[in-house]
Tab-separated table of C-alpha atoms and ligand atoms in Angstrom:
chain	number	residue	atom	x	y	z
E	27	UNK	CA	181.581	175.934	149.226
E	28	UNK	CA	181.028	178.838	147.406
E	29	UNK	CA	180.364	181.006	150.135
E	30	UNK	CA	180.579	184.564	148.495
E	31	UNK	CA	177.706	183.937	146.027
E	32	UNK	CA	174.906	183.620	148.712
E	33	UNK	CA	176.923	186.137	150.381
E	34	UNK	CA	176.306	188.787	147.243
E	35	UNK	CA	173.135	187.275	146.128
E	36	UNK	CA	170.436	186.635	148.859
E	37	UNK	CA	166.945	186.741	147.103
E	38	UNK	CA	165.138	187.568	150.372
E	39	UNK	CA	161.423	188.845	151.029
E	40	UNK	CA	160.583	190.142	154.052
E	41	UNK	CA	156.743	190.457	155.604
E	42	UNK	CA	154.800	193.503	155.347
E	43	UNK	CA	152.004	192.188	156.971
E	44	UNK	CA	150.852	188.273	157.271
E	45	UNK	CA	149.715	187.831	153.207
E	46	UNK	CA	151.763	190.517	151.795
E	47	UNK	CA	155.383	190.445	150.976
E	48	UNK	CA	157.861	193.171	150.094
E	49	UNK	CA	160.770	192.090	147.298
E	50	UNK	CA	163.572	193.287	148.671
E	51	UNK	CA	166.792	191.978	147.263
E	52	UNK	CA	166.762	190.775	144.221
E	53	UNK	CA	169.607	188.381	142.322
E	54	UNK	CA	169.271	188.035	138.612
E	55	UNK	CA	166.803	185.310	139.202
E	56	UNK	CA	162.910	186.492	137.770
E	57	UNK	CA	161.423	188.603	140.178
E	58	UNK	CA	157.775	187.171	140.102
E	59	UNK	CA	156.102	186.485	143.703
E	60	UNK	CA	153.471	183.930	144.435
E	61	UNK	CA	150.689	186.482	143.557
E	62	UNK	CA	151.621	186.590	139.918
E	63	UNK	CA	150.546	182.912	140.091
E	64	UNK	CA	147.096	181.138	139.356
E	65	UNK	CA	145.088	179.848	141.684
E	66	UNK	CA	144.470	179.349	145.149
E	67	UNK	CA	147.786	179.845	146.875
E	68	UNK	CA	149.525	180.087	143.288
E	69	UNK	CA	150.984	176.700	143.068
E	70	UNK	CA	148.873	174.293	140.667
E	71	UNK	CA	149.148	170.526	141.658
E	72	UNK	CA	149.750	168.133	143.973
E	73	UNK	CA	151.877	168.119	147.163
E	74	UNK	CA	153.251	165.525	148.940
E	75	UNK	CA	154.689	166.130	152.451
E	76	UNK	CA	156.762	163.121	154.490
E	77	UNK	CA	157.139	163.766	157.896
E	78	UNK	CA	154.864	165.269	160.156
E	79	UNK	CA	156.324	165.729	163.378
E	80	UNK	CA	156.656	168.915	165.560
E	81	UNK	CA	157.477	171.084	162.714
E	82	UNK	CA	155.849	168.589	159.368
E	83	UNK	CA	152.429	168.545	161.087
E	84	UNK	CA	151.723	172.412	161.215
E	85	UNK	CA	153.433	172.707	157.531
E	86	UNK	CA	151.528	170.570	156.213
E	87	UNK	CA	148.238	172.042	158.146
E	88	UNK	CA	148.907	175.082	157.064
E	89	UNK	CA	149.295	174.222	153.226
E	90	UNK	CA	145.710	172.026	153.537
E	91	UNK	CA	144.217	174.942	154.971
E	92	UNK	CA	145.332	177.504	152.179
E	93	UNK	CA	143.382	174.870	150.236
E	94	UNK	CA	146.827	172.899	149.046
E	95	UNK	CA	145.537	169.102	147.400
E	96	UNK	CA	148.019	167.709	150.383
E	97	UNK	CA	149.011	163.637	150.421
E	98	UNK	CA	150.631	162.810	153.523
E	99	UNK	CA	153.314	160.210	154.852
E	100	UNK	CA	154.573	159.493	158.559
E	101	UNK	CA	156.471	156.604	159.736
E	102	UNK	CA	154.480	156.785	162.445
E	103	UNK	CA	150.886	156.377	160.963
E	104	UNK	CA	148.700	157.457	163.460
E	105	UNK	CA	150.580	161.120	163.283
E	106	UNK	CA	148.938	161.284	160.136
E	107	UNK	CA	145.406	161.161	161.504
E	108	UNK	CA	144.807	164.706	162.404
E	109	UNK	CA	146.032	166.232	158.463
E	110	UNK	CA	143.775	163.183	157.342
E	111	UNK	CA	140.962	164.759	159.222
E	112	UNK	CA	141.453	168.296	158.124
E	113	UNK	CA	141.047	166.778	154.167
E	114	UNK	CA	144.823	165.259	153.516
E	115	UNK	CA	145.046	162.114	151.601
E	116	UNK	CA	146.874	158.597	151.698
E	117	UNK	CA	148.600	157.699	148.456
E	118	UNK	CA	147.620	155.750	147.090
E	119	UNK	CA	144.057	154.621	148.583
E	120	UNK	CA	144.443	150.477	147.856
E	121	UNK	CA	147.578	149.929	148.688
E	122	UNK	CA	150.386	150.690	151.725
E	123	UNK	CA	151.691	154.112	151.640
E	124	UNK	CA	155.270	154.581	150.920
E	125	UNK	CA	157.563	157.727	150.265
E	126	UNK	CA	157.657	156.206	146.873
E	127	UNK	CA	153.860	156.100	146.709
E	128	UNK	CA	153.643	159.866	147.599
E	129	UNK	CA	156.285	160.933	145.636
E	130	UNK	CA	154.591	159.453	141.996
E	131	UNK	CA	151.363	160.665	143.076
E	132	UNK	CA	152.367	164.379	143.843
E	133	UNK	CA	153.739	166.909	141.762
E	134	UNK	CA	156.454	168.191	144.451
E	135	UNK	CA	157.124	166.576	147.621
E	136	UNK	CA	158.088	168.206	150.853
E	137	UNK	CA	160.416	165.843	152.815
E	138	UNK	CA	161.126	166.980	157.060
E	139	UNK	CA	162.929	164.055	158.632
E	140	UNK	CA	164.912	164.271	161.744
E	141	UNK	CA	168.477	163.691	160.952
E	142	UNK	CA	170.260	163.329	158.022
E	143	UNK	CA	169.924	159.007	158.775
E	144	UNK	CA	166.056	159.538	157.880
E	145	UNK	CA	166.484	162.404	155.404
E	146	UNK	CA	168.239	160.000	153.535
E	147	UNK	CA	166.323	156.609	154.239
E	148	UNK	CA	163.106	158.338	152.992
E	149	UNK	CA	164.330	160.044	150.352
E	150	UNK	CA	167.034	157.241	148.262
E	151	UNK	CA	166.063	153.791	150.721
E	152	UNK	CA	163.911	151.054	149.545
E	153	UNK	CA	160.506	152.551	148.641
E	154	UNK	CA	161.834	155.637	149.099
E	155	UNK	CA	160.600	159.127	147.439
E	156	UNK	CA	163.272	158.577	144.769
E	157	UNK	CA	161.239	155.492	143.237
E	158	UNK	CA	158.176	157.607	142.536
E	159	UNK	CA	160.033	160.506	141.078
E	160	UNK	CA	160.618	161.750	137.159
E	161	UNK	CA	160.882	164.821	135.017
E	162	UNK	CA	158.846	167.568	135.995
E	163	UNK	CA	158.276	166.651	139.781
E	164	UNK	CA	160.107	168.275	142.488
E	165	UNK	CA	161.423	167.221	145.652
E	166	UNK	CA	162.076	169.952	148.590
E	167	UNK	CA	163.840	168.590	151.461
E	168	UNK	CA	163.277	171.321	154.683
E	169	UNK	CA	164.709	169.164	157.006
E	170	UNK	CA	168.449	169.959	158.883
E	171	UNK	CA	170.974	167.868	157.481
E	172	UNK	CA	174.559	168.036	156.415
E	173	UNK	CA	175.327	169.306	153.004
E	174	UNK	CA	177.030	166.011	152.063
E	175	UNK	CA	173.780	164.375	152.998
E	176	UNK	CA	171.816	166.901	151.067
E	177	UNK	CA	174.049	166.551	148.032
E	178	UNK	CA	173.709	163.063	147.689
E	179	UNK	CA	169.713	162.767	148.295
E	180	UNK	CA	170.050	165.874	145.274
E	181	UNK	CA	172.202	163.428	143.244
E	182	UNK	CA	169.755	160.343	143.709
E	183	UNK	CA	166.808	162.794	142.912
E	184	UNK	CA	168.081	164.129	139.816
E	185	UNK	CA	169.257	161.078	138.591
E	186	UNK	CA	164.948	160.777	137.747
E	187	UNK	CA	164.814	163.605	135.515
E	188	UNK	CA	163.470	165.421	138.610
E	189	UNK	CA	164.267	168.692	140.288
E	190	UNK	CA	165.957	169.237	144.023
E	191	UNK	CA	165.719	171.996	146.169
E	192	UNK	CA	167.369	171.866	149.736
E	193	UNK	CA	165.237	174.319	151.971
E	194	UNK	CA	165.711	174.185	155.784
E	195	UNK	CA	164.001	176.739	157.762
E	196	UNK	CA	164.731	178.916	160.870
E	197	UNK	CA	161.953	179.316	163.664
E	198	UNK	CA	160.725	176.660	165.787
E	199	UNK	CA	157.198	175.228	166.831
E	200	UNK	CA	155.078	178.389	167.276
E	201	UNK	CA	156.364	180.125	163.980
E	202	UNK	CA	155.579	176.978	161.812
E	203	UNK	CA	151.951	176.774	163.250
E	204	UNK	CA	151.907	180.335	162.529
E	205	UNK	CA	153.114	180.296	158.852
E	206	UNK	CA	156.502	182.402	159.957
E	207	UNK	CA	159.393	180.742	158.975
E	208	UNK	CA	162.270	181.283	157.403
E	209	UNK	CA	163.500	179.011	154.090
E	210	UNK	CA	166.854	178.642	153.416
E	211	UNK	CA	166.975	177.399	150.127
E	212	UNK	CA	169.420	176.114	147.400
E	213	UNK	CA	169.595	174.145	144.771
E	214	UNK	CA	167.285	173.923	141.304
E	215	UNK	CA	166.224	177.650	140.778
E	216	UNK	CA	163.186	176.975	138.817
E	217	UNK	CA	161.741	174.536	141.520
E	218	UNK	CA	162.726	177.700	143.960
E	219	UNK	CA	160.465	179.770	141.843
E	220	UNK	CA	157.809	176.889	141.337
E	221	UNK	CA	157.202	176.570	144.845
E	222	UNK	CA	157.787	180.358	146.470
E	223	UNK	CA	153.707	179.887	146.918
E	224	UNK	CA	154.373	177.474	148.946
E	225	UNK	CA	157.161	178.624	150.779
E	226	UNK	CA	155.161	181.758	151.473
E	227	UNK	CA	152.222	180.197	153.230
E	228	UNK	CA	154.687	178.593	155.549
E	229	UNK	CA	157.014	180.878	155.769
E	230	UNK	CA	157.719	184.640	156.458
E	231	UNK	CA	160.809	185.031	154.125
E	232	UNK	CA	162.926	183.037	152.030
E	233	UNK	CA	166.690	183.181	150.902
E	234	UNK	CA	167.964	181.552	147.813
E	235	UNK	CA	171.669	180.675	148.295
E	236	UNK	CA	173.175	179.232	144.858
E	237	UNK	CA	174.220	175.066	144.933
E	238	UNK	CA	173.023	172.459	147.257
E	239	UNK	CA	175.146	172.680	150.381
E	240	UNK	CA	175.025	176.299	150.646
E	241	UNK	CA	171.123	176.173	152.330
E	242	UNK	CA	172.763	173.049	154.844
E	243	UNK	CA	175.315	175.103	155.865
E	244	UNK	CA	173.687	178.777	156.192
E	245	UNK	CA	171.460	176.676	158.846
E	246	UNK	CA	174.315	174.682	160.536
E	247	UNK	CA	176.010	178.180	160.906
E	248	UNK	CA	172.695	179.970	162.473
E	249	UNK	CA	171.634	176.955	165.130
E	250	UNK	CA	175.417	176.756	166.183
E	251	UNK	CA	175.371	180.349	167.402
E	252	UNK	CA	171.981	179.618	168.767
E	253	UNK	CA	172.854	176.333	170.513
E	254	UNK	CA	176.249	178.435	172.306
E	255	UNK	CA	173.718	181.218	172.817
E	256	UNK	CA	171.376	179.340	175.209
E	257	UNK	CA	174.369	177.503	177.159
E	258	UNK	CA	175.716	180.800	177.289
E	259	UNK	CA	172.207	182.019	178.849
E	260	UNK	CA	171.861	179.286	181.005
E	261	UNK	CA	175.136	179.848	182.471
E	262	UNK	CA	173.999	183.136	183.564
E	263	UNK	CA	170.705	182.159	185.365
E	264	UNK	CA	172.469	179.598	187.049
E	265	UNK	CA	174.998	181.673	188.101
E	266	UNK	CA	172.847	184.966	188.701
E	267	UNK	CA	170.945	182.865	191.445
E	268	UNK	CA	174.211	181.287	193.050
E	269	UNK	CA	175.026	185.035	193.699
E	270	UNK	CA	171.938	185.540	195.406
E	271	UNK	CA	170.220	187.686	192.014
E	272	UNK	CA	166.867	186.692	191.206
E	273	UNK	CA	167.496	184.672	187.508
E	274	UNK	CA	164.021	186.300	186.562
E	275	UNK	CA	165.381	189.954	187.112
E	276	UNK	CA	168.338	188.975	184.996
E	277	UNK	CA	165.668	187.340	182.084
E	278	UNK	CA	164.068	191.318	182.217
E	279	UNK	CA	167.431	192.836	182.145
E	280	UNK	CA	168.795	191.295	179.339
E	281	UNK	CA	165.347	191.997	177.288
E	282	UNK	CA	165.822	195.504	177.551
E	283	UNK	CA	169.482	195.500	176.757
E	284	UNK	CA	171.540	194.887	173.461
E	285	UNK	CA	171.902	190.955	173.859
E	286	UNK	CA	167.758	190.522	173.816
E	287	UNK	CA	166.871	187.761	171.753
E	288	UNK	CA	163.181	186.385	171.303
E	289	UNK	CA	164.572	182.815	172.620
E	290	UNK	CA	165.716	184.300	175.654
E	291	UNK	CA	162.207	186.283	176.827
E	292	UNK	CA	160.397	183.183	175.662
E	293	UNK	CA	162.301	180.285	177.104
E	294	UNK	CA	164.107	182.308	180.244
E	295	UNK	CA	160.729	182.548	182.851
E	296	UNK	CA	160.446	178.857	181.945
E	297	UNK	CA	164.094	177.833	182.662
E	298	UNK	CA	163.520	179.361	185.769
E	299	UNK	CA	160.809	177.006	186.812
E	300	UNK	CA	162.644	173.989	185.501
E	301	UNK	CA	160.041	173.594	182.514
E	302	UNK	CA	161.217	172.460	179.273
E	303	UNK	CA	157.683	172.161	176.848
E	304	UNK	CA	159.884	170.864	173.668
E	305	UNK	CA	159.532	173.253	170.430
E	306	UNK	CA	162.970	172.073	169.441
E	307	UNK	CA	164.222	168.968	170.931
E	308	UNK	CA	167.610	168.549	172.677
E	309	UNK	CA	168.581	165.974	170.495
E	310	UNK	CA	168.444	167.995	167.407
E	311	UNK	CA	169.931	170.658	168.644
E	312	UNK	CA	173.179	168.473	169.552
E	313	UNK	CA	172.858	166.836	166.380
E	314	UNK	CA	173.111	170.441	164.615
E	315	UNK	CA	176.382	171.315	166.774
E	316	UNK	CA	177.633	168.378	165.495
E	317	UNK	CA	177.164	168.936	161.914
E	318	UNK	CA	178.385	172.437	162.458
E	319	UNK	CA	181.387	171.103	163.881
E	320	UNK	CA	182.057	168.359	161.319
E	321	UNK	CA	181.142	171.441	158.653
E	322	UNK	CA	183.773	173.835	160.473
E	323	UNK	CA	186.371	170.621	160.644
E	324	UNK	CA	185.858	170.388	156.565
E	325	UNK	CA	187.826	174.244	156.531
E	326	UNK	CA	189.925	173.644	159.101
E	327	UNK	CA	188.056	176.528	161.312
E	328	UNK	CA	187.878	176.293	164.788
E	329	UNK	CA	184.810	176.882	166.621
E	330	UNK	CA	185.613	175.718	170.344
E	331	UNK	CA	182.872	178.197	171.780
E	332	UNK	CA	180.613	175.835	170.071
E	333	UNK	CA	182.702	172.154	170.736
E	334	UNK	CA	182.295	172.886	174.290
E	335	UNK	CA	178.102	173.770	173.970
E	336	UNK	CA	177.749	170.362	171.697
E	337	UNK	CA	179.805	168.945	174.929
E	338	UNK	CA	177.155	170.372	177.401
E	339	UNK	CA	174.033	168.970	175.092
E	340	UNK	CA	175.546	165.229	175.358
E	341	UNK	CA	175.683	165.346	178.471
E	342	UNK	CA	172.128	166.292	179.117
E	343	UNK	CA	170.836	163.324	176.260
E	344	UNK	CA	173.182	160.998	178.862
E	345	UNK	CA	170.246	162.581	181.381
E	346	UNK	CA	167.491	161.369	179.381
E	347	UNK	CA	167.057	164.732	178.396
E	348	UNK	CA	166.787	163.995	174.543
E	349	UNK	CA	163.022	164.417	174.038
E	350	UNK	CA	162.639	167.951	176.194
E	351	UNK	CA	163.495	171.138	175.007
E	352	UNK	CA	166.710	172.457	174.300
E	353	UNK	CA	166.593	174.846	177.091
E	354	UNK	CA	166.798	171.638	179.462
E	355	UNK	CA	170.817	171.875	178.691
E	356	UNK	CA	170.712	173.706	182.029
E	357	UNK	CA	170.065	170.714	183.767
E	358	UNK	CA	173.566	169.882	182.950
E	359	UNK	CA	175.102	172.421	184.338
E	360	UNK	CA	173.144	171.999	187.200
E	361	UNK	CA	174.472	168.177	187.252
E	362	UNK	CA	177.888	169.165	186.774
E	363	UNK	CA	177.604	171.961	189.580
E	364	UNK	CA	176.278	168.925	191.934
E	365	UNK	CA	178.931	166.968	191.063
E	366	UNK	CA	181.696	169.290	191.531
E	367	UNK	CA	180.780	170.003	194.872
E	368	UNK	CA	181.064	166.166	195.995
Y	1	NDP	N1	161.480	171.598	166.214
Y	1	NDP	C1	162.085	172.706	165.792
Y	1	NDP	O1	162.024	173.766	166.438
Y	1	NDP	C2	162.858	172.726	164.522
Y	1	NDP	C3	163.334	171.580	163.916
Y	1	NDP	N2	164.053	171.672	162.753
Y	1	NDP	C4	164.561	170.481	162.083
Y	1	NDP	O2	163.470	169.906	161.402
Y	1	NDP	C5	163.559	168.485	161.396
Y	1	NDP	C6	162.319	167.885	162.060
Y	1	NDP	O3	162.244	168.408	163.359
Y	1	NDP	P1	160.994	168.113	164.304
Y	1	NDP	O4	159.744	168.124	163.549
Y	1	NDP	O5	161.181	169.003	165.472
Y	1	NDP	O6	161.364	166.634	164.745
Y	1	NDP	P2	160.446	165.455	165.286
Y	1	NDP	O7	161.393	164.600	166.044
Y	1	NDP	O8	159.223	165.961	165.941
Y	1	NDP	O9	159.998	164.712	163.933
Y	1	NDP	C7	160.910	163.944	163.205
Y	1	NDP	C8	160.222	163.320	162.015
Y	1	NDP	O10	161.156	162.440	161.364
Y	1	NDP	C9	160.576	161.136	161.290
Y	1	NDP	N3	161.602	160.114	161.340
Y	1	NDP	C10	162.595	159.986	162.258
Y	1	NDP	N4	163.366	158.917	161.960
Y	1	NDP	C11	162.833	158.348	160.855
Y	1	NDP	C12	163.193	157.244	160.051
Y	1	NDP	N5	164.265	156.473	160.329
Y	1	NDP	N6	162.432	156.958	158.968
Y	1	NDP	C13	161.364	157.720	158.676
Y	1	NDP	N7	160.963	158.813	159.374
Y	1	NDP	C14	161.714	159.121	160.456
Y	1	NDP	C15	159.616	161.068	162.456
Y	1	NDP	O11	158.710	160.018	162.258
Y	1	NDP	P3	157.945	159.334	163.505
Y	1	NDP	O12	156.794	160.218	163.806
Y	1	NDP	O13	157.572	157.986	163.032
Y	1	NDP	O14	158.951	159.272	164.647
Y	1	NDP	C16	159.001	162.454	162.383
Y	1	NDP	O15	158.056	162.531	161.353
Y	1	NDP	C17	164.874	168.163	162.109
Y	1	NDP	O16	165.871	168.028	161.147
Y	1	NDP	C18	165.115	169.396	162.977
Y	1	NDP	O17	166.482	169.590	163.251
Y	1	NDP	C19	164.258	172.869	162.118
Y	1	NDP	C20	163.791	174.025	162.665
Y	1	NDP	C21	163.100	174.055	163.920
Y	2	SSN	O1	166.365	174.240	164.160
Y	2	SSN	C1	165.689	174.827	165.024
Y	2	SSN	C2	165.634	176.268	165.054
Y	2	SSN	C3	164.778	176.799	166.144
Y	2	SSN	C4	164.618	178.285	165.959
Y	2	SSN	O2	165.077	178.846	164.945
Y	2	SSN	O3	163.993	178.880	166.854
């Protein structure tokens, strides 16, 4: 991993204002933004996107409303219906839509799967994207996986004369209806600068790390500190309130103090009450501390603040807690405080 080349050579842009985008680190890559483009957003062409759950849906939304020519693919048709309604198309119109299908219809493809299992299904499995690709398309896969994972769906993709780019994002629900995300991206720096328009009417900033793997494991590294981070939080309501504080005094405290964090003033008054309205399931978030892990494992680094947090978020999935939030970890701790006092 070469870890000191994204370290020396983040191409970042930050938000002025929503629309308007300040350069400010630059790597020897070209310099030109998405208004130096033609057109609309300043991409030209097609786009496919595959997947359109919590995060793919409001992606994708947001591209058809910045006038994007969108196709769309879901597993699960009906989650298609709303982007169909806004404008999106089926690929193609006679037959049963496929990956594949989407893929040799669009110019680039955006791919957000759950788990590296369906990251790679969609992209290299039968009727997969892979089939419809060739020179000159491009395939962007935003969704967390592994960088093993990420290599190989790369290695399958550029085996078809196309281009991959790996480009997971921070922020959750509410910044990818709102067009505020971050891209981490790596991979084929041309297809970086292809699709920047893109990027920037989904996102709020973008980094461009070097080789596939590097954009994995930047995002591996960020939700392990934030999956410790709530456990760590929930800890502290729990225990605030076993000591007779109000947990909602200690939610104010901490957002006036040098620990505040956005996650904490917007899921803490909810914790509180027990409510858990998913933005980021549970099960992802375990299934990130467990690629971090495996990542940290592959340098021989320990990370046993995080071990015992991807401990925690196991056993709330063995509660059925999967589907909610990731804040509903504290219901394990509340479970294991039950069950220590018996
Ligand atoms: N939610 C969040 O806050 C964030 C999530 N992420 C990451 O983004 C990715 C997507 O997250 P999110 O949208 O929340 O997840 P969802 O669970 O809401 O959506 C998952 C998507 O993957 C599809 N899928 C799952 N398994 C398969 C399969 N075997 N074959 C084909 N498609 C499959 C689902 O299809 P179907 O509808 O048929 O089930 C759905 O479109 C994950 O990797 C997650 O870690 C990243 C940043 C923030
Ligand atoms: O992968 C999920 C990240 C959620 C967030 O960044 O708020």
């Amino acid at each position: 991993m070469a870890a000191a080349s994204f370290l020396l050579s983040p191409r970042v842009t930050l938000p002025l204002r929503r629309g308007s985008r300040l350069l400010v680190s630059c790597s020897a890559t070209s310099s030109s933004s998405s208004s130096d483009a033609a057109g609309g957003v300043g991409f030209q062409g097609r786009v496919g996107f595959l997947g359109l759950g919590i995060m793919g849906a409001p992606m994708a939304s947001n591209l058809m409303k910045a006038g994007c020519d969108i196709t769309v693919w879901n597993r699960t048709k009906s989650k298609c219906d709303p982007l169909l309604s806004l404008g999106a198309k089926m690929a193609p119109y006679r037959f049963e839509s496929s990956p594949a299908r989407v893929a040799s219809s669009c110019d680039v493809t955006f791919a957000m799967l759950a788990d590296p299992e369906s990251a790679f299904e969609v992209a290299c499995g039968a009727n997969g994207a892979a089939e419809g690709m060739a020179a000159g398309k491009g395939y962007v896969d935003v969704s967390t996986v592994d960088d093993a994972t990420s290599k190989l769906i790369g290695k399958r993709i550029t085996s078809t004369g196309a281009s991959f780019l790996e480009a997971p994002v921070s922020g959750s629900k509410k910044p990818a209806e709102d067009g505020l995300l971050i891209f981490l991206t790596a991979g084929d720096e041309s297809l970086y600068k292809r699709v920047a328009p893109l990027l920037d009417v989904m996102g709020k900033s973008r980094f461009y790390l070097g080789d596939v793997g590097n954009g994995a494991a930047m995002k591996l590294v960020v939700n392990m500190v934030m999956g410790s981070m709530m456990v760590s939080f929930a800890e502290g309501l729990l225990l605030s309130e076993k000591v007779g504080l109000d947990p909602n005094t200690v939610v104010e405290v901490i957002s006036q103090g040098a620990i505040n964090a956005p996650m904490f003033s917007l899921k803490g008054p909810s914790m509180v009450k027990a409510a858990y309205p998913t933005a980021f399931p549970l099960k992802h978030q375990q299934k990130d501390l467990r690629l971090a892990l495996a990542l940290a494992e592959s340098v021989s680094q320990p990370i046993p603040t995080a071990a015992a947090a991807n401990e925690l978020y196991k056993v709330a999935k063995s509660l059925g807690l999967a589907d909610q939030d990731f804040s509903a970890v504290i219901e394990a701790l509340k479970a294991e405080m039950q069950s220590s006092q018996h």
